[in-house]
C-alpha positions as a LaTeX table, in Angstrom:
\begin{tabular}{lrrr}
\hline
Residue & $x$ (\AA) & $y$ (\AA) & $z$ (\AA) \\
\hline
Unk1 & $-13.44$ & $-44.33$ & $-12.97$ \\
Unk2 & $-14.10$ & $-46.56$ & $-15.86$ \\
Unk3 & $-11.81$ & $-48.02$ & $-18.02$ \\
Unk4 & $-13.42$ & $-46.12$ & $-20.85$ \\
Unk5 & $-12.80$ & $-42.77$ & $-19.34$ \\
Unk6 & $-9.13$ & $-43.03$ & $-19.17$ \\
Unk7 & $-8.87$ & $-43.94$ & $-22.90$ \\
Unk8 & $-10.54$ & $-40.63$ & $-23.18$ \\
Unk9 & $-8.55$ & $-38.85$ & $-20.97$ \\
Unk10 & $-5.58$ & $-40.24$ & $-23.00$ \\
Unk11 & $-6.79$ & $-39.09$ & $-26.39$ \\
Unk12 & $-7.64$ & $-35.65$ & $-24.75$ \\
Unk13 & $-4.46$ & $-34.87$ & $-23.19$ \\
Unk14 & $-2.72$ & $-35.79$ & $-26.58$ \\
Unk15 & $-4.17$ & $-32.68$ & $-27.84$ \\
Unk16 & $-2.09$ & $-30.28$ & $-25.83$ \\
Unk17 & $-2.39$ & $-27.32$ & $-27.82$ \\
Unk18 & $-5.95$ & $-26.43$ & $-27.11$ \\
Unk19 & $-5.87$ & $-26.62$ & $-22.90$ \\
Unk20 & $-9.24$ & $-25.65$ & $-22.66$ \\
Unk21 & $-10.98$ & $-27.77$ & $-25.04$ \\
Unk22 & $-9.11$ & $-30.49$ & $-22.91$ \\
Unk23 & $-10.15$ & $-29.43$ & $-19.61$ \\
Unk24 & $-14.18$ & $-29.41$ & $-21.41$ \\
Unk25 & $-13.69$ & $-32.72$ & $-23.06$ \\
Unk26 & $-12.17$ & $-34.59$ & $-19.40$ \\
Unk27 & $-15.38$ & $-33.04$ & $-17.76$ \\
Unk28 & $-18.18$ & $-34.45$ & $-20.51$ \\
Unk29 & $-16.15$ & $-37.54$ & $-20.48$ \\
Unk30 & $-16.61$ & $-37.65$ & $-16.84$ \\
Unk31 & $-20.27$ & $-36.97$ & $-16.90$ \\
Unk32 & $-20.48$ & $-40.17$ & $-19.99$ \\
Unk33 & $-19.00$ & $-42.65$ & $-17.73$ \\
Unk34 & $-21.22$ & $-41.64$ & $-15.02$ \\
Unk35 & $-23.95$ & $-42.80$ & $-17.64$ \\
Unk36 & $-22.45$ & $-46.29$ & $-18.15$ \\
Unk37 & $-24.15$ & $-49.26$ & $-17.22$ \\
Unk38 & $-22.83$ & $-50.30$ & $-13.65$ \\
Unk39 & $-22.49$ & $-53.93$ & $-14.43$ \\
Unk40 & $-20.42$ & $-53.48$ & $-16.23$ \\
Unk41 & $-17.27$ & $-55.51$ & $-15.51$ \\
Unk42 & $-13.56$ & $-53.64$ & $-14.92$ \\
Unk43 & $-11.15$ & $-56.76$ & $-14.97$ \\
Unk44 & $-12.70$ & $-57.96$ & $-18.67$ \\
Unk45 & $-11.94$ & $-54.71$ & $-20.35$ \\
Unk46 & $-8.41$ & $-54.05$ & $-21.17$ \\
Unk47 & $-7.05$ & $-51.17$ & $-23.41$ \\
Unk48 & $-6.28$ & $-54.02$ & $-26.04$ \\
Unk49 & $-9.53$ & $-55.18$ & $-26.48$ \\
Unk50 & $-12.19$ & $-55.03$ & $-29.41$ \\
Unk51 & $-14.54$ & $-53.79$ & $-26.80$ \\
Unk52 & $-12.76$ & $-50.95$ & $-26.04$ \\
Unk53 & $-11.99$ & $-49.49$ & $-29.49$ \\
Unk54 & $-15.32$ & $-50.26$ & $-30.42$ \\
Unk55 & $-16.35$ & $-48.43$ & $-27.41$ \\
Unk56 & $-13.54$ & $-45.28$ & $-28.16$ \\
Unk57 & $-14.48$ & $-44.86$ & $-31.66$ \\
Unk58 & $-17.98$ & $-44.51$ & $-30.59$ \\
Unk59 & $-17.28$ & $-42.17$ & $-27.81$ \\
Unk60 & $-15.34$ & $-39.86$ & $-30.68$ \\
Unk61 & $-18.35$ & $-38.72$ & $-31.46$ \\
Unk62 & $-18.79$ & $-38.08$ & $-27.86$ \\
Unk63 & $-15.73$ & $-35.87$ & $-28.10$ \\
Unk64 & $-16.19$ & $-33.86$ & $-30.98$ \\
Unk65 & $-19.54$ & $-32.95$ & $-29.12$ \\
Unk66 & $-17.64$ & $-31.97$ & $-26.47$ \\
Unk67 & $-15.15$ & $-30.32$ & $-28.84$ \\
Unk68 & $-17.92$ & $-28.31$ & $-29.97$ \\
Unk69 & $-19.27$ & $-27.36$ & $-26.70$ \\
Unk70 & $-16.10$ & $-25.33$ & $-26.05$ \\
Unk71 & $-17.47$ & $-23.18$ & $-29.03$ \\
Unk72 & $-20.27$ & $-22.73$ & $-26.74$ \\
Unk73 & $-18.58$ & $-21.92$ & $-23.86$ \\
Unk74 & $-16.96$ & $-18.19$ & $-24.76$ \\
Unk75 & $-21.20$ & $-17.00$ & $-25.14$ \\
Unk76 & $-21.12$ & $-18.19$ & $-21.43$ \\
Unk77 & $-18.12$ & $-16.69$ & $-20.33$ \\
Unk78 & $-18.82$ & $-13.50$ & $-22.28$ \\
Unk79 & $-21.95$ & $-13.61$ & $-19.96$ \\
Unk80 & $-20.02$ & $-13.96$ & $-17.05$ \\
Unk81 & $-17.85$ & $-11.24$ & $-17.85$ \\
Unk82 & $-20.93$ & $-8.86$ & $-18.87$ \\
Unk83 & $-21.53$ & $-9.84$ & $-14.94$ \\
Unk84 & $-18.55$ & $-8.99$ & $-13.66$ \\
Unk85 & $-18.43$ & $-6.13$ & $-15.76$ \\
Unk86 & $-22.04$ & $-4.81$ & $-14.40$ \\
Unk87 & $-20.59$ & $-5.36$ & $-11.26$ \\
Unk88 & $-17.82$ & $-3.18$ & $-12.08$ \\
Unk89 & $-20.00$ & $-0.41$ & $-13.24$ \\
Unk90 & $-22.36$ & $-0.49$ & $-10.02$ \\
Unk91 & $-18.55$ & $-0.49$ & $-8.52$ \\
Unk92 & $-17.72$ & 2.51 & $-9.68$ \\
Unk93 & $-20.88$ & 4.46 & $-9.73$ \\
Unk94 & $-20.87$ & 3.68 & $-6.14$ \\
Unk95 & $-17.63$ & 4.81 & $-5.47$ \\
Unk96 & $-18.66$ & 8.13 & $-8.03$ \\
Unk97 & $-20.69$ & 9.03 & $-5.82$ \\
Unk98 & $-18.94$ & 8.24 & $-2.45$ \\
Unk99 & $-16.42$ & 10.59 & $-3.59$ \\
Unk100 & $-18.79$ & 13.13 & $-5.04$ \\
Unk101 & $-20.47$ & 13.22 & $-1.18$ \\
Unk102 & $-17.13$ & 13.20 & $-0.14$ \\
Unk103 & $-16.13$ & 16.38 & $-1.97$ \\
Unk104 & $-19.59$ & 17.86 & $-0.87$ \\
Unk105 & $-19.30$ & 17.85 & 2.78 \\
Unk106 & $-15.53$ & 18.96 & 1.98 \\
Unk107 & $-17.12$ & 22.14 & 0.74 \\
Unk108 & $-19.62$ & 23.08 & 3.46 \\
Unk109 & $-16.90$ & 22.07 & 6.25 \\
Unk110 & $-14.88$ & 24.85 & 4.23 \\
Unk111 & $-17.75$ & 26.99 & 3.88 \\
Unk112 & $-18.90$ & 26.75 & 7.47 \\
Unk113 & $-14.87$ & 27.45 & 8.89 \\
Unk114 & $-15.25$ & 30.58 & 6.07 \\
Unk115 & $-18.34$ & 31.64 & 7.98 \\
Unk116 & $-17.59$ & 30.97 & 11.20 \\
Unk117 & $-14.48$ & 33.31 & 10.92 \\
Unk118 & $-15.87$ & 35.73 & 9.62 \\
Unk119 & $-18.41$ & 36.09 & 11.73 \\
Unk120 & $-16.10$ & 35.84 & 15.01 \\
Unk121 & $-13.65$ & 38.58 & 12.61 \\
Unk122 & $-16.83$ & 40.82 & 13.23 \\
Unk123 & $-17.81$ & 39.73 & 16.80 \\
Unk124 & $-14.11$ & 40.34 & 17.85 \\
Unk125 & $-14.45$ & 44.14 & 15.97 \\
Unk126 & $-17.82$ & 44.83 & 18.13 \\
Unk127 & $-16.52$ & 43.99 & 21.29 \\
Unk128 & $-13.90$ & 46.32 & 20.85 \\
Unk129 & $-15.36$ & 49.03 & 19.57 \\
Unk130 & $-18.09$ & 48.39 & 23.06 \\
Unk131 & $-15.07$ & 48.08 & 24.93 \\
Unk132 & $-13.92$ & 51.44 & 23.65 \\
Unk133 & $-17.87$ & 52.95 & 24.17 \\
Unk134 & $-18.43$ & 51.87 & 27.61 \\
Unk135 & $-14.93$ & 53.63 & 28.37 \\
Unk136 & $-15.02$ & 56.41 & 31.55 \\
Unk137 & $-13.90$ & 58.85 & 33.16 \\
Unk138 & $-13.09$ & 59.31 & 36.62 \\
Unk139 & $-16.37$ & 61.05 & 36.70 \\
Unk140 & $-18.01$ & 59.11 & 35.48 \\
Unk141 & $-18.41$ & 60.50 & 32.09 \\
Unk142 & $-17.89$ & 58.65 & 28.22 \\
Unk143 & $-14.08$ & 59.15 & 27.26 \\
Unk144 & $-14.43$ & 61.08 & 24.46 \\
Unk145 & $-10.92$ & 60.31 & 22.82 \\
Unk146 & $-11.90$ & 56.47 & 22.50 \\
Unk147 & $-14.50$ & 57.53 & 21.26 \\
Unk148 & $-12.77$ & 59.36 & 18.48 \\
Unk149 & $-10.71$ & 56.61 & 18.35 \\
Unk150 & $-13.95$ & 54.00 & 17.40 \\
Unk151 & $-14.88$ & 56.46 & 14.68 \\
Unk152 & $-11.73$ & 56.97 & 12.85 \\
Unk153 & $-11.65$ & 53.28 & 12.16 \\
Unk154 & $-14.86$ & 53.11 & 11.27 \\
Unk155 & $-14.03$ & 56.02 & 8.51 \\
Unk156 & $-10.76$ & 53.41 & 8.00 \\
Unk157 & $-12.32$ & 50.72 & 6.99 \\
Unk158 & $-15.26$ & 51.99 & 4.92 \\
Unk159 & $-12.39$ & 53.55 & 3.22 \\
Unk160 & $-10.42$ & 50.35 & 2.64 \\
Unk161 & $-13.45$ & 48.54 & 1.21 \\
Unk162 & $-14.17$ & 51.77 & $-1.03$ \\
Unk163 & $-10.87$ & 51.57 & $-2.78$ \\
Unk164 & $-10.97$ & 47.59 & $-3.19$ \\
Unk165 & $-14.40$ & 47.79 & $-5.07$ \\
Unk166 & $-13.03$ & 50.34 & $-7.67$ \\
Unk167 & $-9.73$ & 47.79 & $-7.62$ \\
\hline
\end{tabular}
């Protein structure tokens, strides 16, 4: 680093109140210096010098630029943030509708169990009732009390579903 720089540094970091116009000034002043001519010769300048404060009270100018550019700088973060917060949104609409699929196959699994019992409820009831049908004798013959039996809860039933419609 240059001489020059430091000074700069110094008069920055005397400012302590506004950090981040400090941390915008160190980072032009670094990016002056890199602009200085090379030949420049370290052991001739010292802090003390004419050179120096000549130098510094050019490079206020410098630093009041720099000063300004912090003014700048919230437009740029705001932008950043308007990306972050885009981000966010695609985030969440992502997540939306993750959980929106989510609830969706939560439904059909429910609807397919729903279905699927009721349609074993019915297949149980059928082989039953065949069970009771194909029912014989000795002889040979249908059992006619099973029968009776198959009917009656068919009459049950159609009953049952009778007196929860007018419910």
């Amino acid at each position: 680093m240059y001489p020059l720089s430091n000074n700069i540094k110094k008069i920055a970091n005397r400012d302590e109140t506004q950090n981040r116009h400090i941390i915008v000034m160190m980072d032009a002043v670094e990016v002056d210096a890199s602009h200085c001519d090379e030949s420049y010769d370290h052991e001739e300048a010292t802090p003390d010098s004419d050179d120096t404060q000549h130098v510094l009270m050019g490079n206020r100018s410098k630093v009041d630029n720099a000063a300004n550019a912090t003014k700048q700088m919230p437009e740029k973060v705001k932008s950043k943030k308007q990306k972050k917060m885009s981000f966010a949104q695609a985030q969440d609409v992502y997540l939306r509708l993750k959980q929106e699929k989510e609830e969706e196959k939560q439904r059909e699994r429910a609807e397919r169990e729903k279905r699927n019992e009721t349609i074993a409820a019915t297949n149980k009831s059928r082989k039953k009732m065949n069970q009771a049908l194909a029912k014989r004798n000795k002889k040979g013959q249908p059992n006619l009390n099973a029968q009776m039996d198959v009917l009656l809860e068919k009459i049950q039933k159609r009953v049952d579903k009778e007196k929860k419609g007018t419910k």
